[in-house]
């Protein structure tokens, strides 16, 4: 099943026009022709089945013939992860977290962050590709980068955790997750959170947790946290 993504279509849309890039992919790569079926999601839970009316390499048109809606999960995973020094590692995290199942992602800028500028447009394309590849019908929300201190003091739903490497009293994340509960999890940069940042998080009701007995890279820690939450909620 080849899934396409168009955030602008709704349950009331009757016809879909594909971009030049998508049209070329439909005709040249997938070798679709008139009357063939295509599958499209708007990233908001809807799956549309469409019949190809015009198979043109520059402009494909299709009529929606069927639509189904998938209810959202009864829990929400929000990961706030510091950008990694090597950008490809963060992109790997975005791809794999989307495949596993994540709802919101916020790049956080910390005291020890070595990368403080991110390219949201590129990140968004990676999320789109991963969503389509894994056949998800919900597009993860990618938030603007924010300073950790500002993020911590924002209002968050559900339970909030901070995973850090300092030798303090911490419990395993998997022991503290309650199924069907919204989660916000902080993952720090390569140099970990500063002592001041950890203290501020604790004052704002973030619970300190460990993700295992070994020290993990930022992107690995983020995937472990995401996968742990997904497994607990299966």
Tab-separated table of N, CA and C in Angstrom, residues 19-158:
chain	number	residue	atom	x	y	z
A	19	UNK	N	0.649	17.133	-6.627
A	19	UNK	CA	1.727	18.035	-7.050
A	19	UNK	C	2.494	17.418	-8.223
A	20	UNK	N	3.316	18.240	-8.848
A	20	UNK	CA	4.116	17.765	-9.980
A	20	UNK	C	5.021	16.613	-9.558
A	21	UNK	N	5.646	16.745	-8.385
A	21	UNK	CA	6.536	15.695	-7.886
A	21	UNK	C	5.773	14.399	-7.633
A	22	UNK	N	4.612	14.514	-6.980
A	22	UNK	CA	3.808	13.326	-6.692
A	22	UNK	C	3.252	12.712	-7.980
A	23	UNK	N	2.849	13.560	-8.907
A	23	UNK	CA	2.299	13.076	-10.171
A	23	UNK	C	3.337	12.266	-10.936
A	24	UNK	N	4.538	12.767	-10.958
A	24	UNK	CA	5.615	12.035	-11.635
A	24	UNK	C	5.846	10.686	-10.962
A	25	UNK	N	5.802	10.673	-9.615
A	25	UNK	CA	5.991	9.420	-8.874
A	25	UNK	C	4.863	8.430	-9.185
A	26	UNK	N	3.642	8.924	-9.261
A	26	UNK	CA	2.484	8.074	-9.537
A	26	UNK	C	2.586	7.421	-10.913
A	27	UNK	N	2.958	8.227	-11.906
A	27	UNK	CA	2.980	7.733	-13.293
A	27	UNK	C	4.268	6.987	-13.646
A	28	UNK	N	5.418	7.573	-13.275
A	28	UNK	CA	6.700	7.004	-13.689
A	28	UNK	C	7.189	5.872	-12.791
A	29	UNK	N	7.004	6.031	-11.488
A	29	UNK	CA	7.528	5.034	-10.545
A	29	UNK	C	6.492	3.953	-10.237
A	30	UNK	N	5.293	4.383	-9.823
A	30	UNK	CA	4.252	3.411	-9.486
A	30	UNK	C	3.538	2.873	-10.733
A	31	UNK	N	3.712	3.540	-11.845
A	31	UNK	CA	3.117	3.133	-13.132
A	31	UNK	C	1.589	3.011	-13.033
A	32	UNK	N	0.996	3.977	-12.370
A	32	UNK	CA	-0.456	4.001	-12.251
A	32	UNK	C	-1.073	4.593	-13.519
A	33	UNK	N	-2.282	4.150	-13.808
A	33	UNK	CA	-2.999	4.669	-14.972
A	33	UNK	C	-4.443	4.964	-14.580
A	34	UNK	N	-5.198	5.525	-15.502
A	34	UNK	CA	-6.584	5.897	-15.237
A	34	UNK	C	-7.374	4.727	-14.659
A	35	UNK	N	-8.176	5.035	-13.615
A	35	UNK	CA	-9.038	4.084	-12.913
A	35	UNK	C	-8.328	3.299	-11.809
A	36	UNK	N	-7.008	3.468	-11.688
A	36	UNK	CA	-6.291	2.808	-10.596
A	36	UNK	C	-6.599	3.503	-9.264
A	37	UNK	N	-6.432	2.747	-8.174
A	37	UNK	CA	-6.707	3.283	-6.839
A	37	UNK	C	-5.462	3.928	-6.225
A	38	UNK	N	-5.693	4.978	-5.469
A	38	UNK	CA	-4.648	5.621	-4.688
A	38	UNK	C	-5.153	5.802	-3.262
A	39	UNK	N	-4.234	5.834	-2.310
A	39	UNK	CA	-4.592	5.992	-0.906
A	39	UNK	C	-3.914	7.243	-0.357
A	40	UNK	N	-4.723	8.085	0.283
A	40	UNK	CA	-4.232	9.382	0.757
A	40	UNK	C	-4.706	9.612	2.191
A	41	UNK	N	-3.833	10.178	3.025
A	41	UNK	CA	-4.234	10.598	4.369
A	41	UNK	C	-3.987	12.089	4.521
A	42	UNK	N	-4.767	12.711	5.369
A	42	UNK	CA	-4.539	14.134	5.665
A	42	UNK	C	-3.768	14.331	6.967
A	43	UNK	N	-3.336	13.221	7.562
A	43	UNK	CA	-2.566	13.317	8.801
A	43	UNK	C	-3.398	13.653	10.013
A	44	UNK	N	-4.724	13.622	9.850
A	44	UNK	CA	-5.635	13.944	10.951
A	44	UNK	C	-6.579	12.776	11.238
A	45	UNK	N	-6.171	11.580	10.839
A	45	UNK	CA	-6.946	10.381	11.127
A	45	UNK	C	-7.736	9.825	9.958
A	46	UNK	N	-7.805	10.569	8.865
A	46	UNK	CA	-8.606	10.126	7.719
A	46	UNK	C	-7.758	9.383	6.701
A	47	UNK	N	-8.327	8.300	6.168
A	47	UNK	CA	-7.740	7.576	5.037
A	47	UNK	C	-8.736	7.650	3.886
A	48	UNK	N	-8.273	8.169	2.764
A	48	UNK	CA	-9.131	8.323	1.587
A	48	UNK	C	-8.686	7.362	0.488
A	49	UNK	N	-9.646	6.676	-0.099
A	49	UNK	CA	-9.389	5.873	-1.290
A	49	UNK	C	-9.864	6.694	-2.481
A	50	UNK	N	-9.010	6.849	-3.462
A	50	UNK	CA	-9.343	7.686	-4.610
A	50	UNK	C	-9.082	6.941	-5.915
A	51	UNK	N	-9.895	7.251	-6.909
A	51	UNK	CA	-9.736	6.659	-8.241
A	51	UNK	C	-9.093	7.685	-9.167
A	52	UNK	N	-8.042	7.258	-9.846
A	52	UNK	CA	-7.291	8.158	-10.707
A	52	UNK	C	-8.089	8.491	-11.970
A	53	UNK	N	-8.392	9.776	-12.152
A	53	UNK	CA	-9.122	10.235	-13.343
A	53	UNK	C	-8.180	10.686	-14.453
A	54	UNK	N	-7.096	11.338	-14.047
A	54	UNK	CA	-6.126	11.853	-15.004
A	54	UNK	C	-4.734	11.437	-14.562
A	55	UNK	N	-4.092	10.610	-15.391
A	55	UNK	CA	-2.742	10.132	-15.081
A	55	UNK	C	-1.741	10.883	-15.945
A	56	UNK	N	-1.410	12.078	-15.502
A	56	UNK	CA	-0.486	12.936	-16.236
A	56	UNK	C	0.775	13.124	-15.406
A	57	UNK	N	1.920	13.052	-16.024
A	57	UNK	CA	3.188	13.113	-15.311
A	57	UNK	C	3.379	14.435	-14.570
A	58	UNK	N	2.645	15.480	-14.975
A	58	UNK	CA	2.768	16.774	-14.322
A	58	UNK	C	1.562	17.141	-13.468
A	59	UNK	N	0.468	16.436	-13.652
A	59	UNK	CA	-0.752	16.834	-12.942
A	59	UNK	C	-1.743	15.669	-12.879
A	60	UNK	N	-1.668	14.901	-11.818
A	60	UNK	CA	-2.606	13.791	-11.635
A	60	UNK	C	-3.836	14.263	-10.855
A	61	UNK	N	-4.992	13.795	-11.268
A	61	UNK	CA	-6.236	14.110	-10.583
A	61	UNK	C	-6.943	12.816	-10.207
A	62	UNK	N	-7.572	12.814	-9.027
A	62	UNK	CA	-8.272	11.614	-8.573
A	62	UNK	C	-9.542	12.001	-7.828
A	63	UNK	N	-10.555	11.147	-7.930
A	63	UNK	CA	-11.828	11.365	-7.241
A	63	UNK	C	-11.924	10.428	-6.043
A	64	UNK	N	-12.274	10.990	-4.898
A	64	UNK	CA	-12.400	10.183	-3.679
A	64	UNK	C	-13.632	9.296	-3.777
A	65	UNK	N	-13.427	8.004	-3.556
A	65	UNK	CA	-14.524	7.033	-3.655
A	65	UNK	C	-14.891	6.423	-2.307
A	66	UNK	N	-13.987	6.551	-1.361
A	66	UNK	CA	-14.233	5.939	-0.039
A	66	UNK	C	-13.400	6.666	1.006
A	67	UNK	N	-13.899	6.737	2.230
A	67	UNK	CA	-13.141	7.365	3.311
A	67	UNK	C	-13.424	6.650	4.626
A	68	UNK	N	-12.393	6.522	5.422
A	68	UNK	CA	-12.527	5.905	6.745
A	68	UNK	C	-11.763	6.754	7.749
A	69	UNK	N	-12.232	6.735	8.986
A	69	UNK	CA	-11.600	7.530	10.038
A	69	UNK	C	-11.077	6.624	11.134
A	70	UNK	N	-9.836	6.857	11.525
A	70	UNK	CA	-9.217	6.104	12.615
A	70	UNK	C	-9.150	7.000	13.847
A	71	UNK	N	-9.776	6.562	14.925
A	71	UNK	CA	-9.759	7.355	16.153
A	71	UNK	C	-8.340	7.493	16.688
A	72	UNK	N	-8.072	8.636	17.298
A	72	UNK	CA	-6.762	8.857	17.905
A	72	UNK	C	-6.596	7.939	19.110
A	73	UNK	N	-5.348	7.694	19.484
A	73	UNK	CA	-5.074	6.868	20.655
A	73	UNK	C	-5.573	7.551	21.918
A	74	UNK	N	-5.766	6.754	22.959
A	74	UNK	CA	-6.263	7.314	24.221
A	74	UNK	C	-5.131	7.767	25.142
A	75	UNK	N	-3.989	8.051	24.560
A	75	UNK	CA	-2.876	8.638	25.307
A	75	UNK	C	-2.048	9.461	24.327
A	76	UNK	N	-1.196	10.320	24.859
A	76	UNK	CA	-0.409	11.225	24.031
A	76	UNK	C	1.047	11.204	24.480
A	77	UNK	N	1.955	11.016	23.528
A	77	UNK	CA	3.389	11.027	23.832
A	77	UNK	C	4.012	12.303	23.278
A	78	UNK	N	4.561	13.112	24.155
A	78	UNK	CA	5.233	14.346	23.766
A	78	UNK	C	6.688	14.248	24.216
A	79	UNK	N	7.604	14.220	23.254
A	79	UNK	CA	9.024	14.183	23.574
A	79	UNK	C	9.651	15.546	23.306
A	80	UNK	N	10.313	16.086	24.297
A	80	UNK	CA	11.065	17.327	24.164
A	80	UNK	C	12.537	16.947	24.175
A	81	UNK	N	13.175	17.032	23.023
A	81	UNK	CA	14.517	16.476	22.838
A	81	UNK	C	15.477	17.550	22.327
A	82	UNK	N	16.620	17.640	22.963
A	82	UNK	CA	17.625	18.610	22.546
A	82	UNK	C	18.216	18.207	21.197
A	83	UNK	N	18.387	19.142	20.265
A	83	UNK	CA	19.015	18.835	18.975
A	83	UNK	C	20.425	18.285	19.187
A	84	UNK	N	20.789	17.291	18.421
A	84	UNK	CA	22.111	16.680	18.535
A	84	UNK	C	23.146	17.462	17.723
A	85	UNK	N	24.407	17.308	18.096
A	85	UNK	CA	25.488	18.001	17.388
A	85	UNK	C	25.488	17.604	15.915
A	86	UNK	N	25.362	16.301	15.644
A	86	UNK	CA	25.266	15.806	14.268
A	86	UNK	C	23.789	15.736	13.894
A	87	UNK	N	23.402	16.531	12.924
A	87	UNK	CA	21.988	16.676	12.588
A	87	UNK	C	21.347	15.375	12.135
A	88	UNK	N	22.124	14.511	11.469
A	88	UNK	CA	21.544	13.262	10.965
A	88	UNK	C	21.073	12.352	12.094
A	89	UNK	N	21.648	12.496	13.268
A	89	UNK	CA	21.204	11.679	14.407
A	89	UNK	C	19.810	12.117	14.874
A	90	UNK	N	19.570	13.400	14.857
A	90	UNK	CA	18.240	13.895	15.249
A	90	UNK	C	17.207	13.495	14.203
A	91	UNK	N	17.594	13.539	12.959
A	91	UNK	CA	16.683	13.136	11.890
A	91	UNK	C	16.345	11.647	12.012
A	92	UNK	N	17.316	10.851	12.408
A	92	UNK	CA	17.071	9.418	12.643
A	92	UNK	C	16.040	9.235	13.757
A	93	UNK	N	16.189	10.007	14.821
A	93	UNK	CA	15.214	9.953	15.912
A	93	UNK	C	13.816	10.306	15.420
A	94	UNK	N	13.697	11.379	14.644
A	94	UNK	CA	12.395	11.793	14.135
A	94	UNK	C	11.739	10.678	13.322
A	95	UNK	N	12.512	10.051	12.469
A	95	UNK	CA	11.988	8.980	11.612
A	95	UNK	C	11.510	7.799	12.446
A	96	UNK	N	12.351	7.320	13.340
A	96	UNK	CA	12.018	6.112	14.103
A	96	UNK	C	10.901	6.361	15.111
A	97	UNK	N	10.887	7.535	15.734
A	97	UNK	CA	9.820	7.847	16.691
A	97	UNK	C	8.470	7.897	15.983
A	98	UNK	N	8.460	8.426	14.759
A	98	UNK	CA	7.217	8.470	13.990
A	98	UNK	C	6.746	7.072	13.649
A	99	UNK	N	7.662	6.211	13.279
A	99	UNK	CA	7.313	4.821	12.974
A	99	UNK	C	6.725	4.124	14.205
A	100	UNK	N	7.321	4.351	15.357
A	100	UNK	CA	6.848	3.717	16.597
A	100	UNK	C	5.491	4.287	16.997
A	101	UNK	N	5.375	5.609	16.907
A	101	UNK	CA	4.140	6.279	17.293
A	101	UNK	C	4.404	7.380	18.298
A	102	UNK	N	4.368	8.612	17.829
A	102	UNK	CA	4.590	9.768	18.698
A	102	UNK	C	3.611	10.856	18.274
A	103	UNK	N	3.215	11.690	19.219
A	103	UNK	CA	2.206	12.702	18.930
A	103	UNK	C	2.785	14.100	18.763
A	104	UNK	N	3.747	14.456	19.611
A	104	UNK	CA	4.326	15.804	19.561
A	104	UNK	C	5.823	15.748	19.815
A	105	UNK	N	6.549	16.641	19.138
A	105	UNK	CA	7.998	16.736	19.296
A	105	UNK	C	8.367	18.202	19.443
A	106	UNK	N	9.174	18.495	20.454
A	106	UNK	CA	9.656	19.867	20.646
A	106	UNK	C	11.176	19.859	20.777
A	107	UNK	N	11.898	20.510	19.870
A	107	UNK	CA	13.344	20.663	20.062
A	107	UNK	C	13.584	21.660	21.200
A	108	UNK	N	14.373	21.267	22.183
A	108	UNK	CA	14.643	22.143	23.320
A	108	UNK	C	16.108	22.561	23.328
A	109	UNK	N	16.334	23.836	23.585
A	109	UNK	CA	17.692	24.376	23.635
A	109	UNK	C	18.125	24.455	25.097
A	110	UNK	N	19.213	23.769	25.407
A	110	UNK	CA	19.654	23.626	26.806
A	110	UNK	C	20.994	24.327	27.045
A	111	UNK	N	21.406	24.376	28.302
A	111	UNK	CA	22.669	25.018	28.658
A	111	UNK	C	23.853	24.381	27.933
A	112	UNK	N	23.801	23.048	27.757
A	112	UNK	CA	24.919	22.330	27.143
A	112	UNK	C	24.701	22.024	25.662
A	113	UNK	N	23.678	22.607	25.073
A	113	UNK	CA	23.395	22.329	23.657
A	113	UNK	C	24.509	22.862	22.754
A	114	UNK	N	24.977	22.012	21.834
A	114	UNK	CA	25.969	22.445	20.855
A	114	UNK	C	25.305	22.887	19.557
A	115	UNK	N	24.082	22.432	19.319
A	115	UNK	CA	23.314	22.878	18.149
A	115	UNK	C	22.098	23.648	18.643
A	116	UNK	N	21.969	24.875	18.188
A	116	UNK	CA	20.861	25.712	18.644
A	116	UNK	C	19.983	26.205	17.498
A	117	UNK	N	20.330	25.805	16.269
A	117	UNK	CA	19.540	26.165	15.106
A	117	UNK	C	19.079	24.894	14.413
A	118	UNK	N	17.795	24.787	14.143
A	118	UNK	CA	17.260	23.594	13.490
A	118	UNK	C	16.462	23.992	12.252
A	119	UNK	N	16.366	23.061	11.307
A	119	UNK	CA	15.640	23.305	10.073
A	119	UNK	C	14.306	22.558	10.133
A	120	UNK	N	13.285	23.255	10.585
A	120	UNK	CA	11.987	22.626	10.784
A	120	UNK	C	11.378	22.114	9.480
A	121	UNK	N	11.637	22.810	8.385
A	121	UNK	CA	11.065	22.381	7.102
A	121	UNK	C	11.592	21.006	6.716
A	122	UNK	N	12.882	20.795	6.894
A	122	UNK	CA	13.465	19.484	6.597
A	122	UNK	C	12.942	18.428	7.568
A	123	UNK	N	12.862	18.778	8.852
A	123	UNK	CA	12.335	17.842	9.847
A	123	UNK	C	10.912	17.423	9.500
A	124	UNK	N	10.121	18.390	9.037
A	124	UNK	CA	8.730	18.107	8.696
A	124	UNK	C	8.646	17.097	7.544
A	125	UNK	N	9.528	17.219	6.572
A	125	UNK	CA	9.541	16.276	5.447
A	125	UNK	C	9.898	14.874	5.905
A	126	UNK	N	10.799	14.784	6.870
A	126	UNK	CA	11.175	13.474	7.407
A	126	UNK	C	9.992	12.840	8.132
A	127	UNK	N	9.256	13.644	8.894
A	127	UNK	CA	8.073	13.136	9.588
A	127	UNK	C	7.026	12.654	8.584
A	128	UNK	N	6.838	13.413	7.511
A	128	UNK	CA	5.870	13.018	6.489
A	128	UNK	C	6.242	11.676	5.870
A	129	UNK	N	7.500	11.532	5.497
A	129	UNK	CA	7.954	10.298	4.857
A	129	UNK	C	7.803	9.105	5.790
A	130	UNK	N	8.151	9.301	7.067
A	130	UNK	CA	8.044	8.209	8.032
A	130	UNK	C	6.596	7.834	8.305
A	131	UNK	N	5.714	8.840	8.351
A	131	UNK	CA	4.293	8.576	8.559
A	131	UNK	C	3.729	7.744	7.411
A	132	UNK	N	4.070	8.119	6.185
A	132	UNK	CA	3.564	7.402	5.022
A	132	UNK	C	4.132	5.983	4.957
A	133	UNK	N	5.421	5.854	5.258
A	133	UNK	CA	6.059	4.539	5.192
A	133	UNK	C	5.474	3.564	6.190
A	134	UNK	N	5.151	4.059	7.384
A	134	UNK	CA	4.643	3.203	8.454
A	134	UNK	C	3.124	3.117	8.484
A	135	UNK	N	2.468	3.763	7.498
A	135	UNK	CA	1.010	3.713	7.358
A	135	UNK	C	0.283	4.246	8.592
A	136	UNK	N	0.773	5.353	9.111
A	136	UNK	CA	0.066	6.064	10.174
A	136	UNK	C	-0.847	7.103	9.528
A	137	UNK	N	-1.975	7.379	10.178
A	137	UNK	CA	-2.906	8.361	9.637
A	137	UNK	C	-2.928	9.640	10.452
A	138	UNK	N	-1.994	9.743	11.410
A	138	UNK	CA	-1.854	10.959	12.199
A	138	UNK	C	-0.431	11.484	12.053
A	139	UNK	N	-0.317	12.745	11.684
A	139	UNK	CA	0.986	13.391	11.525
A	139	UNK	C	1.438	13.950	12.869
A	140	UNK	N	2.634	13.574	13.338
A	140	UNK	CA	3.123	14.148	14.596
A	140	UNK	C	3.230	15.670	14.496
A	141	UNK	N	2.961	16.354	15.602
A	141	UNK	CA	3.073	17.805	15.633
A	141	UNK	C	4.516	18.191	15.955
A	142	UNK	N	5.110	18.971	15.078
A	142	UNK	CA	6.480	19.445	15.282
A	142	UNK	C	6.428	20.899	15.739
A	143	UNK	N	6.841	21.133	16.973
A	143	UNK	CA	6.778	22.473	17.556
A	143	UNK	C	8.042	23.277	17.274
A	144	UNK	N	7.929	24.564	17.416
A	144	UNK	CA	9.075	25.458	17.266
A	144	UNK	C	10.096	25.179	18.384
A	145	UNK	N	11.387	25.333	18.098
A	145	UNK	CA	12.400	25.169	19.145
A	145	UNK	C	12.156	26.165	20.271
A	146	UNK	N	12.450	25.745	21.484
A	146	UNK	CA	12.212	26.614	22.638
A	146	UNK	C	13.296	26.357	23.681
A	147	UNK	N	13.640	27.390	24.424
A	147	UNK	CA	14.602	27.233	25.519
A	147	UNK	C	14.007	26.318	26.576
A	148	UNK	N	14.820	25.429	27.103
A	148	UNK	CA	14.335	24.461	28.088
A	148	UNK	C	13.639	25.156	29.259
A	149	UNK	N	14.212	26.250	29.745
A	149	UNK	CA	13.643	26.936	30.910
A	149	UNK	C	12.223	27.416	30.617
A	150	UNK	N	11.981	27.857	29.396
A	150	UNK	CA	10.631	28.281	29.021
A	150	UNK	C	9.705	27.081	28.897
A	151	UNK	N	10.221	26.009	28.325
A	151	UNK	CA	9.389	24.817	28.135
A	151	UNK	C	8.946	24.234	29.475
A	152	UNK	N	9.858	24.161	30.417
A	152	UNK	CA	9.559	23.569	31.718
A	152	UNK	C	8.422	24.289	32.428
A	153	UNK	N	8.381	25.604	32.273
A	153	UNK	CA	7.376	26.392	32.999
A	153	UNK	C	6.041	26.486	32.260
A	154	UNK	N	5.961	25.899	31.056
A	154	UNK	CA	4.692	25.856	30.342
A	154	UNK	C	3.751	24.847	31.002
A	155	UNK	N	2.479	24.936	30.665
A	155	UNK	CA	1.507	23.983	31.190
A	155	UNK	C	1.510	22.727	30.323
A	156	UNK	N	1.621	21.574	30.966
A	156	UNK	CA	1.644	20.293	30.257
A	156	UNK	C	0.582	19.368	30.843
A	157	UNK	N	-0.037	18.587	29.975
A	157	UNK	CA	-1.047	17.640	30.447
A	157	UNK	C	-0.398	16.318	30.822
A	158	UNK	N	-1.044	15.582	31.700
A	158	UNK	CA	-0.544	14.260	32.062
A	158	UNK	C	0.655	14.311	32.984
